[in-house]
């Protein structure tokens, strides 16, 4: 008898012998960053004046001129070739949650014989990949304008395999951004300026403020053989069917438990490569669900942190296959068990070494901290819906609002200490002049913040945006997405907010209000205005959803509806004011988002339809026939006892028939729904149609399939089951 794909996969696993990876025995610090063209390497490989101009350009965020570029290219090529590189590529992040690269050889054959290796400055600075197939939302008419990639010197080049990778932006010839990095860099520069301006109230020495990002990447691992036997995982990244296992995460025995040996070897393998690339990974542990894990680096300057995250994701994918594993970055690969997020820990740091979102040691630094803290609250209040929209995607929508993931409503958890501090400021400061005693008292209180915060361990894991003592943690971000997305929105909103803050404080100072008092008064005003965004309770509870609605906070559950926030007048005005994205770019991104969403639902729907028709229904019928044969046999052998003896079997035959009927009918209806919406020209309208009329079938059909899984003979069931997928041996 032909065995199922599933049973064959289980056999493969049972018989497989895995080779241990070859790992270095060197200390991490001995090889950390060895594959990176870092500042130290530049110093060695570039003439002094060239090195100085590159550093000046990096620090000042300026372009590098062509003459210098030529010399940088020479140095970079020499460095890379000494390390075995034969090719180079501009490495960029198009609008599809992946990275793109097109490798060109340094090798240059000479017409008539001979060859040499070359890499010119113009190739370093700019490339014209024939990249007309990346999503562009109609910005780039394929036959007219092509896109080009341009070197981002603020993120160092690195070597992967034998290819020198040059971090780049990707823009259309007409100037519009076609990637995540371009608006991210713009948002970082804008926030730098606005934050420095505010810092001037407190410390004249501050000349630069960088955004810091520490991401935490959650992921699942699945055995490759089982993965390959699940067409839904292969084609959509998640399981479209599968009954929950009898035991998954109920006992909480996976979370922070011992990491399985095979997984440890995989982790060590990708970590070693990450360290060579200068990715400062610090932690690894099991997550809540079985087979779910997390890794997190030490935080870095945001642009580099984003590059490192996308780079690490591709290294993890590649390394996993060496270990016969598949890494799933999908936010919700398995229904009924926890999904995966990518928490974005966000803060601001000055070039004087101060973390602006950490309470300081003196009242003065603490007023500065309060100013940045409260401005963040206000930005989150004013642009909360946009922030949530920035993390909404087809895949993340399965996770948001579930019972183990941040709700789809933006609120901020500040912790009880800060909550009390904010309340007290609200109460005690008023627009009337404070007496000297009152001022001293308030300042003393503000000066006490750090002590209390230190032993304040309250953390709220149900909040989508939580203050964690020295940073905000944007927990709603999905595990598969590029963290540039939420950062672009957060930075842009924060920039606008800081500009407003400075204008309001300056206006009071003009009216002869003392600087400190002016700052406190504006802080108080924002505390009051942003109060509705603060929520210290359980964000997963029903009560909160009701309360949030009463507070007027928007819940983002319909995906295309959430995307709409991008092109609201308010959002366009914000992005254009700060200069991160213009209206044309926003409209293009809006279109890309809708199109991606709708294609993903379309693929899921097709895959489910195929699986139902070709895998599930035939299997159910096969088993039904076994039962029918059995019933016939009973009738033949026990004619007198037939009714009693066959009653259950007959009932099961009925149940199977009913499920099969439902699956057939629902699949046919789903197909009709797809046809109907595919005929609609407008992408956005089509996306809405898919959300409301196609997507619900995925859940409905699945219910019947999952019921069948419990009924049908295990030997016949064609797809690996949850209990198998969620075990690594
Ligand atoms: P938890 O799971 O408790 O949230 P982790 O240690 O897993 O904590 O992750 C915390 C993340 O926050 C790390 O990436 C860390 O580097 C980052 N982080 C710490 N301080 C800052 C900061 N000032 N700015 C940005 N990220 C930070
Ligand atoms: Mg965290």
XYZ file of C-alpha atoms and ligand atoms in Angstrom:
757
model
C 0.000 0.000 0.000
C 1.339 3.403 -0.929
C 2.115 5.311 2.227
C 1.201 8.925 2.648
C 3.603 11.828 2.218
C 3.254 12.315 5.925
C 4.354 8.786 6.821
C 7.252 9.014 4.398
C 8.349 12.238 6.083
C 8.250 10.550 9.468
C 10.379 7.720 8.062
C 12.910 10.175 6.689
C 13.241 11.725 10.129
C 13.601 8.371 11.862
C 16.359 7.261 9.540
C 18.220 10.516 9.204
C 21.652 11.107 10.650
C 22.527 14.737 11.153
C 26.050 16.028 10.896
C 27.179 18.491 13.532
C 28.093 21.892 12.151
C 31.757 22.810 12.119
C 32.071 25.569 14.664
C 35.042 27.656 15.616
C 36.563 27.266 19.041
C 37.649 30.888 19.078
C 36.252 33.364 21.590
C 33.460 35.468 20.074
C 35.430 38.647 20.694
C 38.276 37.226 18.572
C 36.185 37.099 15.420
C 33.275 39.484 16.075
C 32.769 41.703 13.023
C 35.503 39.984 10.983
C 33.304 39.974 7.850
C 32.448 43.669 8.120
C 34.158 46.597 6.415
C 34.068 48.474 9.683
C 35.599 51.817 10.545
C 38.739 50.013 11.741
C 39.038 48.152 8.459
C 38.424 51.356 6.532
C 41.223 53.003 8.461
C 43.565 50.229 7.329
C 42.428 50.029 3.731
C 41.805 53.672 2.885
C 44.211 56.611 2.609
C 43.888 58.918 5.619
C 42.150 61.786 3.793
C 39.680 59.401 2.147
C 38.954 57.758 5.462
C 38.337 61.156 7.074
C 35.920 62.229 4.343
C 34.003 58.971 4.543
C 33.633 59.268 8.309
C 32.586 62.911 7.996
C 29.994 61.938 5.396
C 28.685 59.125 7.589
C 28.450 61.261 10.711
C 26.985 64.224 8.897
C 24.633 62.075 6.800
C 26.100 63.583 3.608
C 26.684 62.118 0.179
C 30.105 60.846 -0.764
C 31.539 62.477 -3.844
C 32.616 60.431 -6.825
C 36.360 61.033 -6.520
C 36.371 59.709 -2.995
C 34.039 56.898 -3.952
C 36.623 55.585 -6.399
C 39.201 55.310 -3.695
C 36.750 53.754 -1.252
C 35.851 51.205 -3.910
C 39.513 50.297 -4.362
C 40.009 49.807 -0.620
C 36.768 47.894 -0.241
C 37.624 45.618 -3.152
C 41.096 44.889 -1.764
C 39.638 44.095 1.661
C 36.913 41.890 0.209
C 39.166 39.996 -2.205
C 41.642 39.211 0.572
C 38.710 37.514 2.275
C 37.839 35.468 -0.768
C 35.078 37.623 -2.257
C 34.680 37.287 -5.999
C 31.394 39.154 -6.438
C 29.691 42.242 -5.120
C 26.072 43.277 -4.798
C 23.989 46.219 -3.771
C 21.928 44.825 -0.945
C 18.567 46.495 -0.373
C 15.136 46.064 1.156
C 12.326 46.336 -1.397
C 8.718 46.674 -0.273
C 8.157 42.976 0.272
C 9.659 42.014 3.639
C 12.742 40.452 2.146
C 16.117 41.585 0.936
C 17.266 41.813 -2.642
C 20.619 41.260 -4.220
C 22.028 40.846 -7.708
C 25.588 39.607 -7.755
C 28.153 40.936 -10.215
C 31.677 39.616 -10.501
C 34.721 41.792 -9.816
C 36.195 39.698 -12.617
C 36.374 41.523 -15.929
C 37.394 39.528 -19.012
C 39.394 41.442 -21.598
C 38.262 41.225 -25.204
C 40.807 39.109 -27.047
C 42.164 37.382 -23.955
C 43.172 37.948 -20.343
C 41.164 39.340 -17.473
C 41.400 41.428 -14.326
C 39.391 42.259 -11.237
C 37.761 45.632 -10.994
C 35.330 47.636 -8.897
C 34.906 51.314 -9.670
C 33.533 54.069 -7.489
C 30.495 54.566 -9.671
C 29.591 50.900 -9.217
C 29.944 51.264 -5.486
C 27.842 54.387 -5.288
C 25.084 53.512 -7.702
C 23.738 50.520 -9.537
C 20.918 50.001 -11.900
C 19.551 46.568 -11.216
C 16.969 45.565 -13.776
C 14.582 45.336 -10.912
C 11.329 46.097 -12.593
C 9.549 43.274 -10.802
C 9.732 44.615 -7.281
C 6.520 46.036 -5.866
C 6.321 49.719 -6.641
C 2.663 50.614 -6.414
C 2.621 52.114 -9.869
C 5.421 54.558 -9.134
C 7.648 53.235 -11.811
C 6.307 52.547 -15.184
C 8.292 49.500 -16.212
C 9.180 50.716 -19.625
C 10.133 54.223 -18.812
C 11.911 54.764 -15.593
C 14.034 52.182 -13.923
C 14.952 52.065 -10.291
C 18.481 52.357 -9.043
C 20.181 51.393 -5.831
C 22.593 53.705 -4.077
C 25.129 53.006 -1.360
C 24.176 53.857 2.225
C 27.572 54.556 3.777
C 26.081 54.722 7.278
C 25.678 50.944 7.288
C 28.961 49.099 6.728
C 29.527 46.693 3.829
C 29.943 43.024 4.690
C 30.744 39.675 3.130
C 28.355 36.760 2.877
C 29.779 33.649 1.206
C 31.941 35.058 -1.555
C 29.926 38.196 -2.111
C 30.644 41.691 -0.902
C 27.273 43.166 0.113
C 26.822 46.911 -0.017
C 23.832 48.170 1.995
C 21.853 50.397 -0.328
C 18.713 52.389 -0.764
C 16.439 51.675 -3.717
C 14.746 54.566 -5.497
C 13.039 55.319 -8.777
C 14.788 57.569 -11.264
C 12.103 60.090 -10.587
C 13.300 60.147 -6.983
C 10.550 58.280 -5.141
C 11.609 55.690 -2.608
C 10.906 52.071 -3.507
C 12.241 50.560 -0.311
C 12.130 50.749 3.478
C 15.571 52.186 4.059
C 15.094 55.501 2.279
C 12.205 56.748 4.431
C 13.812 55.204 7.506
C 16.986 57.228 6.954
C 14.909 60.363 6.400
C 12.948 59.760 9.596
C 16.142 59.192 11.573
C 17.676 62.408 10.307
C 14.512 64.396 11.039
C 14.213 63.009 14.536
C 17.886 63.680 15.171
C 17.401 67.348 14.386
C 14.171 67.795 16.333
C 15.568 65.974 19.367
C 18.823 67.936 19.363
C 16.777 71.147 19.323
C 14.874 70.024 22.418
C 18.040 68.778 24.137
C 19.434 72.296 23.827
C 17.123 73.354 26.664
C 19.033 71.021 28.935
C 22.509 70.529 27.544
C 24.197 72.727 24.952
C 26.801 70.046 24.251
C 24.373 67.736 22.517
C 24.929 67.842 18.744
C 23.481 64.512 17.656
C 20.677 62.225 18.773
C 20.442 58.721 17.385
C 17.473 56.397 17.506
C 18.346 53.106 19.137
C 16.603 49.860 18.309
C 16.861 46.517 20.027
C 14.640 43.936 18.329
C 13.616 40.576 19.718
C 12.992 38.036 16.986
C 10.590 35.188 17.647
C 10.369 32.215 15.293
C 9.292 28.608 14.993
C 11.377 25.698 13.813
C 9.893 22.751 11.963
C 11.618 19.665 10.628
C 12.263 20.112 6.923
C 10.782 16.729 5.939
C 7.503 17.515 7.700
C 7.492 21.037 6.322
C 7.869 19.727 2.778
C 4.937 17.389 3.323
C 2.701 20.388 4.118
C 1.916 22.287 0.899
C 0.236 24.992 2.997
C 3.431 25.684 4.976
C 5.506 25.580 1.821
C 3.292 27.983 -0.089
C 1.854 30.278 2.564
C 4.167 29.995 5.554
C 1.357 28.891 7.850
C -0.801 25.848 8.380
C -4.245 26.338 6.869
C -5.536 23.291 8.702
C -4.548 21.057 11.567
C -6.272 20.071 14.765
C -4.572 21.281 17.920
C -2.384 18.679 19.558
C -3.582 17.068 22.773
C -0.637 18.700 24.465
C 0.961 21.890 23.309
C 1.607 24.816 25.589
C -0.861 24.126 28.417
C 1.794 23.100 30.895
C 4.056 26.054 30.093
C 6.900 23.596 30.025
C 8.555 24.956 26.920
C 9.006 28.587 27.940
C 12.617 29.143 28.934
C 13.026 25.367 29.295
C 16.119 23.520 28.125
C 16.662 24.131 24.417
C 16.696 20.847 22.444
C 20.202 19.730 21.435
C 19.473 19.890 17.712
C 18.132 23.411 18.041
C 21.163 24.495 20.067
C 23.422 23.363 17.242
C 21.372 25.344 14.746
C 21.509 28.399 17.005
C 25.268 28.156 17.501
C 25.709 27.846 13.772
C 23.742 30.948 12.830
C 25.079 32.880 15.807
C 28.634 32.302 14.703
C 27.839 33.734 11.278
C 25.984 36.619 12.918
C 28.983 37.465 15.092
C 31.255 37.488 12.065
C 28.861 40.003 10.545
C 28.959 42.158 13.652
C 25.423 41.339 14.780
C 25.652 41.550 18.581
C 23.331 38.691 19.554
C 22.969 38.460 23.316
C 20.108 36.162 24.212
C 18.452 32.989 22.984
C 15.696 31.066 24.632
C 12.613 28.954 24.151
C 9.376 30.841 23.760
C 5.910 29.984 25.015
C 4.775 27.608 22.259
C 6.482 24.309 21.545
C 9.181 24.723 18.873
C 9.053 28.481 19.316
C 12.253 30.362 20.061
C 13.604 33.873 20.359
C 16.876 35.625 19.812
C 17.761 39.215 20.586
C 20.861 41.331 20.128
C 22.171 44.225 22.131
C 20.476 47.352 20.771
C 22.184 49.394 18.054
C 21.717 52.559 16.046
C 18.364 51.927 14.354
C 19.474 51.858 10.700
C 22.114 49.265 11.460
C 19.775 47.327 13.739
C 17.213 47.072 10.926
C 19.875 45.887 8.461
C 21.098 43.372 11.002
C 17.609 42.026 11.565
C 16.887 41.486 7.877
C 20.366 40.049 7.349
C 19.977 37.684 10.292
C 16.614 36.477 9.022
C 18.176 35.424 5.740
C 21.124 33.793 7.516
C 18.722 31.883 9.750
C 16.754 30.641 6.752
C 19.880 29.462 5.013
C 21.422 27.883 8.097
C 18.228 26.072 8.975
C 18.331 24.071 5.769
C 21.838 22.833 6.652
C 20.258 21.407 9.784
C 17.265 19.965 7.918
C 15.072 22.517 9.617
C 12.790 25.242 8.378
C 12.520 28.494 10.203
C 9.039 30.031 10.213
C 8.882 33.780 10.615
C 5.138 33.840 10.000
C 3.254 35.507 12.874
C 0.808 32.679 13.288
C 1.956 29.431 11.718
C -0.220 27.302 14.016
C -3.723 28.056 15.130
C -4.328 27.684 18.833
C -0.730 28.162 19.936
C 1.120 31.416 20.499
C 2.106 33.529 17.552
C 5.432 35.260 16.939
C 6.258 38.915 17.294
C 9.258 41.094 16.780
C 9.322 43.425 19.752
C 10.950 46.691 18.808
C 12.682 48.308 21.774
C 13.047 51.941 20.874
C 14.876 54.808 22.495
C 16.918 57.914 21.761
C 20.561 58.470 22.709
C 22.638 61.647 22.603
C 26.248 61.956 21.529
C 26.943 62.936 25.147
C 26.061 59.400 26.205
C 22.586 60.018 27.599
C 19.629 57.734 26.989
C 16.810 60.257 26.690
C 14.187 57.754 27.801
C 16.024 56.719 30.954
C 15.536 58.657 34.161
C 18.723 60.524 35.021
C 20.549 61.270 38.218
C 19.585 64.896 38.732
C 16.327 66.825 38.562
C 17.594 68.576 35.429
C 18.252 65.374 33.498
C 14.996 64.039 34.802
C 13.016 66.938 33.401
C 14.703 66.160 30.103
C 13.678 62.518 30.494
C 10.120 63.555 31.342
C 9.976 65.814 28.318
C 10.933 62.972 25.959
C 8.760 60.509 27.806
C 5.651 62.666 27.700
C 6.257 63.672 24.091
C 6.327 59.977 23.223
C 2.971 59.528 24.950
C 1.555 62.451 23.059
C 2.896 61.198 19.724
C 1.420 57.768 20.457
C -1.896 59.363 21.340
C -2.058 61.524 18.233
C -0.852 58.839 15.830
C -1.762 55.603 17.610
C -3.940 54.336 14.808
C -1.201 55.033 12.277
C 1.270 53.211 14.517
C -0.991 50.174 14.605
C -1.463 50.394 10.844
C 2.296 50.284 10.430
C 2.435 46.805 11.898
C -0.717 45.417 10.299
C -0.271 42.820 7.591
C -2.132 39.780 6.378
C 0.025 37.486 8.492
C 0.200 39.672 11.615
C -3.566 40.079 11.621
C -3.887 36.420 12.657
C -1.918 37.236 15.768
C -3.167 40.671 16.787
C -6.103 40.778 19.073
C -5.690 37.082 19.887
C -5.434 36.078 23.479
C -1.672 35.852 23.540
C -0.792 38.859 21.456
C -1.097 42.577 21.889
C -4.578 43.806 21.127
C -5.316 45.655 17.935
C -5.795 48.881 19.889
C -2.862 51.106 20.660
C -2.424 51.952 24.328
C 0.656 52.732 26.353
C 1.701 51.043 29.552
C 3.859 53.358 31.644
C 4.241 51.353 34.845
C 2.802 52.377 38.189
C 5.725 54.623 39.120
C 5.545 56.733 36.012
C 1.786 56.683 36.150
C 1.970 58.224 39.625
C 4.612 60.750 38.537
C 2.423 61.857 35.629
C -0.621 62.166 37.865
C 1.267 64.223 40.397
C 2.593 66.607 37.759
C -0.885 66.996 36.395
C -2.157 67.863 39.840
C 0.563 70.129 41.119
C 1.639 72.207 38.213
C -0.707 74.853 36.993
C -0.567 77.826 34.739
C -0.182 80.151 37.700
C 3.283 80.926 38.900
C 4.738 78.383 41.306
C 6.153 79.500 44.617
C 9.873 78.812 45.119
C 8.959 76.139 47.674
C 6.581 74.411 45.315
C 9.228 74.474 42.611
C 11.839 72.903 44.854
C 9.412 70.261 45.965
C 8.424 69.326 42.430
C 12.028 69.221 41.350
C 12.944 67.048 44.289
C 10.175 64.668 43.390
C 11.232 64.539 39.792
C 14.762 63.911 41.018
C 13.573 60.803 42.811
C 12.297 59.010 39.719
C 15.335 56.817 39.121
C 15.409 55.316 42.608
C 11.833 54.212 42.424
C 12.154 52.969 38.878
C 15.076 50.767 39.749
C 13.078 48.532 42.002
C 10.017 48.857 39.911
C 9.770 45.535 38.194
C 6.220 45.747 37.014
C 6.049 44.788 33.400
C 2.926 44.504 31.372
C 3.133 41.955 28.606
C -0.354 42.664 27.333
C 0.410 46.200 26.183
C 1.261 46.848 22.541
C 3.501 49.791 23.468
C 5.055 49.542 26.898
C 7.572 51.636 28.794
C 10.182 49.299 30.219
C 12.290 51.570 32.396
C 14.659 53.005 29.790
C 12.919 52.504 26.457
C 9.554 51.871 24.854
C 8.813 48.418 23.592
C 6.575 48.217 20.530
C 5.377 44.679 21.032
C 2.714 44.554 18.354
C 5.251 44.337 15.504
C 5.027 41.059 13.620
C 7.861 38.552 13.435
C 8.034 38.526 9.640
C 7.927 42.242 9.030
C 10.710 44.727 8.511
C 11.075 46.793 11.703
C 11.704 49.845 9.568
C 7.939 50.093 9.082
C 6.959 50.887 12.670
C 10.116 52.937 13.148
C 9.351 55.181 10.192
C 5.956 55.999 11.695
C 7.133 56.293 15.268
C 10.097 58.507 14.382
C 8.028 60.719 12.128
C 5.275 61.164 14.712
C 7.839 61.825 17.431
C 9.645 64.388 15.264
C 6.451 66.314 14.634
C 5.672 66.145 18.314
C 9.089 67.439 19.424
C 8.851 70.303 16.944
C 5.467 71.227 18.409
C 6.811 70.929 21.934
C 9.673 73.288 21.230
C 7.369 75.792 19.588
C 5.026 75.755 22.583
C 7.812 76.064 25.141
C 9.452 78.875 23.169
C 6.155 80.714 22.992
C 5.872 80.633 26.785
C 9.479 81.717 27.233
C 8.718 84.658 24.924
C 6.023 85.580 27.404
C 8.633 85.665 30.156
C 7.823 82.326 31.711
C 11.012 80.779 33.097
C 12.402 77.965 30.929
C 11.932 75.143 33.467
C 8.445 76.245 34.272
C 7.528 76.599 30.620
C 8.759 73.080 29.976
C 6.796 71.680 32.910
C 3.661 73.507 31.859
C 3.779 72.101 28.347
C 4.581 68.662 29.743
C 1.508 68.935 31.953
C -0.622 69.968 29.021
C 0.488 66.893 27.073
C -0.069 64.632 30.072
C -3.664 65.784 30.121
C -4.139 65.622 26.362
C -2.699 62.126 26.020
C -4.311 60.619 29.077
C -6.624 58.354 27.121
C -3.723 56.420 25.646
C -2.484 55.286 29.064
C -3.690 51.906 30.179
C -2.136 49.858 32.948
C -4.568 46.942 32.985
C -4.898 43.719 31.082
C -4.856 44.536 27.371
C -6.167 41.087 26.456
C -9.391 41.487 28.402
C -12.857 42.050 26.970
C -13.411 44.947 29.379
C -10.489 46.814 27.861
C -11.921 46.531 24.373
C -15.106 48.088 25.624
C -13.339 50.768 27.604
C -11.036 51.577 24.694
C -14.033 52.108 22.451
C -15.497 54.479 25.012
C -12.205 56.337 25.133
C -12.413 56.732 21.367
C -9.356 54.596 20.648
C -9.614 52.822 17.348
C -9.270 49.094 17.017
C -7.586 47.946 13.823
C -8.946 44.571 12.840
C -9.983 44.874 9.222
C -6.693 44.822 7.337
C -7.432 47.009 4.295
C -9.249 49.412 6.617
C -6.095 49.693 8.710
C -4.045 50.443 5.595
C -6.345 53.360 4.865
C -4.882 55.225 7.814
C -1.717 55.686 5.719
C -3.464 57.920 3.278
C -5.705 59.827 5.657
C -5.293 63.599 5.369
C -3.788 63.656 8.833
C -1.131 61.046 7.994
C -0.220 62.578 4.651
C 0.154 65.958 6.337
C 2.414 64.425 8.979
C 4.677 62.593 6.531
C 4.917 65.576 4.225
C 5.626 68.006 7.067
C 8.544 65.899 8.258
C 9.593 64.904 4.751
C 9.763 61.153 5.311
C 7.389 60.212 2.514
C 5.454 62.348 0.073
C 1.896 61.843 -1.025
C 2.804 59.950 -4.202
C 5.010 57.591 -2.212
C 2.308 57.031 0.377
C -0.288 56.265 -2.263
C 2.122 53.849 -3.909
C 2.847 52.107 -0.622
C -0.844 51.960 0.098
C -1.382 50.182 -3.175
C 1.487 47.772 -2.557
C 0.092 46.943 0.882
C -3.355 46.209 -0.465
C -2.008 44.214 -3.351
C 0.272 42.136 -1.146
C -2.565 41.492 1.261
C -4.950 40.420 -1.402
C -2.433 38.185 -3.158
C -1.645 36.452 0.103
C -5.293 35.766 0.824
C -5.734 34.621 -2.755
C -2.840 32.177 -2.460
C -4.116 30.856 0.876
C -7.551 30.413 -0.550
C -6.270 28.540 -3.611
C -3.982 26.323 -1.552
C -6.784 25.485 0.826
C -9.127 24.752 -2.066
C -6.548 22.418 -3.651
C -5.743 20.654 -0.412
C -9.382 20.183 0.389
C -10.151 18.753 -3.037
C -7.034 16.660 -3.589
C -5.880 15.646 -0.140
C -8.674 15.860 2.365
C -11.839 14.828 0.559
C -10.259 11.758 -1.123
C -8.790 10.690 2.223
C -12.101 11.144 3.999
C -13.868 9.124 1.329
C -11.255 6.383 1.490
C -11.838 6.048 5.197
C -15.575 6.284 4.725
C -15.340 3.349 2.333
C -13.452 1.345 4.923
C -16.327 1.975 7.306
C -18.896 1.127 4.656
C -17.131 -2.175 3.966
C -17.097 -2.828 7.674
C -20.803 -2.142 7.978
C -21.500 -4.458 5.066
C -19.404 -7.152 6.733
C -21.256 -6.770 10.014
C -24.521 -7.114 8.189
C -23.327 -10.289 6.516
C -21.975 -11.935 9.639
C -24.366 -10.623 12.297
C -27.650 -10.021 10.473
C -29.724 -10.167 13.640
C -27.487 -7.817 15.708
C -26.708 -5.509 12.830
C -28.525 -2.417 14.024
C -26.940 -2.367 17.435
C -23.475 -3.284 16.231
C -23.257 -0.954 13.252
C -25.029 2.047 14.734
C -21.873 4.000 15.602
C -20.171 3.183 12.317
C -23.168 4.356 10.390
C -23.260 7.555 12.372
C -19.599 8.182 11.586
C -20.222 7.540 7.889
C -22.894 10.224 8.090
C -20.646 12.653 9.909
C -17.913 12.204 7.328
C -20.414 12.686 4.536
C -21.632 15.890 6.142
C -18.141 17.330 6.580
C -17.263 16.423 3.014
C -20.428 18.054 1.796
C -19.677 21.245 3.726
C -16.091 21.339 2.525
C -17.254 20.944 -1.072
C -19.955 23.555 -0.804
C -17.852 26.082 1.059
C -14.938 25.582 -1.347
C -17.239 26.202 -4.279
C -18.584 29.343 -2.627
C -15.046 30.525 -1.860
C -14.124 30.054 -5.492
C -17.156 32.074 -6.562
C -16.208 34.837 -4.115
C -12.702 34.938 -5.553
C -14.072 35.112 -9.087
C -16.392 37.929 -8.151
C -13.645 40.038 -6.611
C -11.015 39.200 -9.218
C -13.238 40.948 -11.714
C -13.006 44.169 -9.760
C -10.430 46.445 -11.340
C -9.560 48.572 -8.324
C -6.933 46.957 -6.084
C -8.183 48.530 -2.883
C -11.759 47.557 -3.523
C -10.612 44.051 -4.358
C -8.618 43.874 -1.127
C -11.716 44.852 0.861
C -13.682 42.193 -0.982
C -11.100 39.562 -0.184
C -11.042 40.608 3.467
C -14.777 40.472 3.981
C -15.919 37.821 1.530
C -13.044 35.438 0.811
C -11.122 35.293 4.039
C -13.928 34.029 6.273
C -14.107 30.817 4.211
C -10.591 29.914 5.263
C -11.741 29.557 8.862
C -15.023 27.898 7.977
C -13.550 25.227 5.716
C -10.766 24.539 8.137
C -13.212 23.727 10.929
C -14.590 20.792 8.951
C -11.166 19.559 7.909
C -9.929 19.671 11.500
C -12.935 17.641 12.605
C -12.190 15.048 9.922
C -8.613 14.833 11.112
C -9.921 13.524 14.437
C -12.084 10.906 12.755
C -9.995 9.507 9.923
C -7.527 6.632 10.419
C -4.137 8.055 11.352
C -2.426 5.852 8.750
C -4.421 7.491 5.984
C -4.115 11.125 7.049
C -1.929 12.781 4.407
C -0.610 15.883 6.185
C 1.752 15.989 9.167
C -0.232 16.721 12.299
C 0.327 19.488 14.807
C 1.789 17.102 17.369
C 4.401 16.073 14.798
C 5.103 19.527 13.432
C 5.514 20.893 16.936
C 8.115 18.356 18.035
C 11.763 18.425 17.141
C 13.700 15.259 17.718
P 12.609 41.306 27.354
O 12.347 39.942 26.751
O 12.465 41.347 28.820
O 11.858 42.391 26.693
P 15.259 41.179 26.164
O 16.536 41.189 26.916
O 14.861 39.961 25.427
O 14.137 41.659 27.172
O 15.281 42.324 25.111
C 15.439 43.607 25.455
C 15.901 44.361 24.237
O 15.841 45.740 24.521
C 17.333 44.039 23.840
O 17.439 43.958 22.446
C 18.053 45.264 24.351
O 19.280 45.532 23.693
C 17.033 46.332 24.077
N 17.329 47.605 24.733
C 17.836 47.836 25.954
N 18.069 49.153 26.131
C 17.702 49.782 24.987
C 17.728 51.129 24.506
N 18.165 52.121 25.260
N 17.282 51.374 23.261
C 16.831 50.377 22.478
N 16.794 49.114 22.867
C 17.229 48.794 24.090
Mg 10.601 42.219 25.109
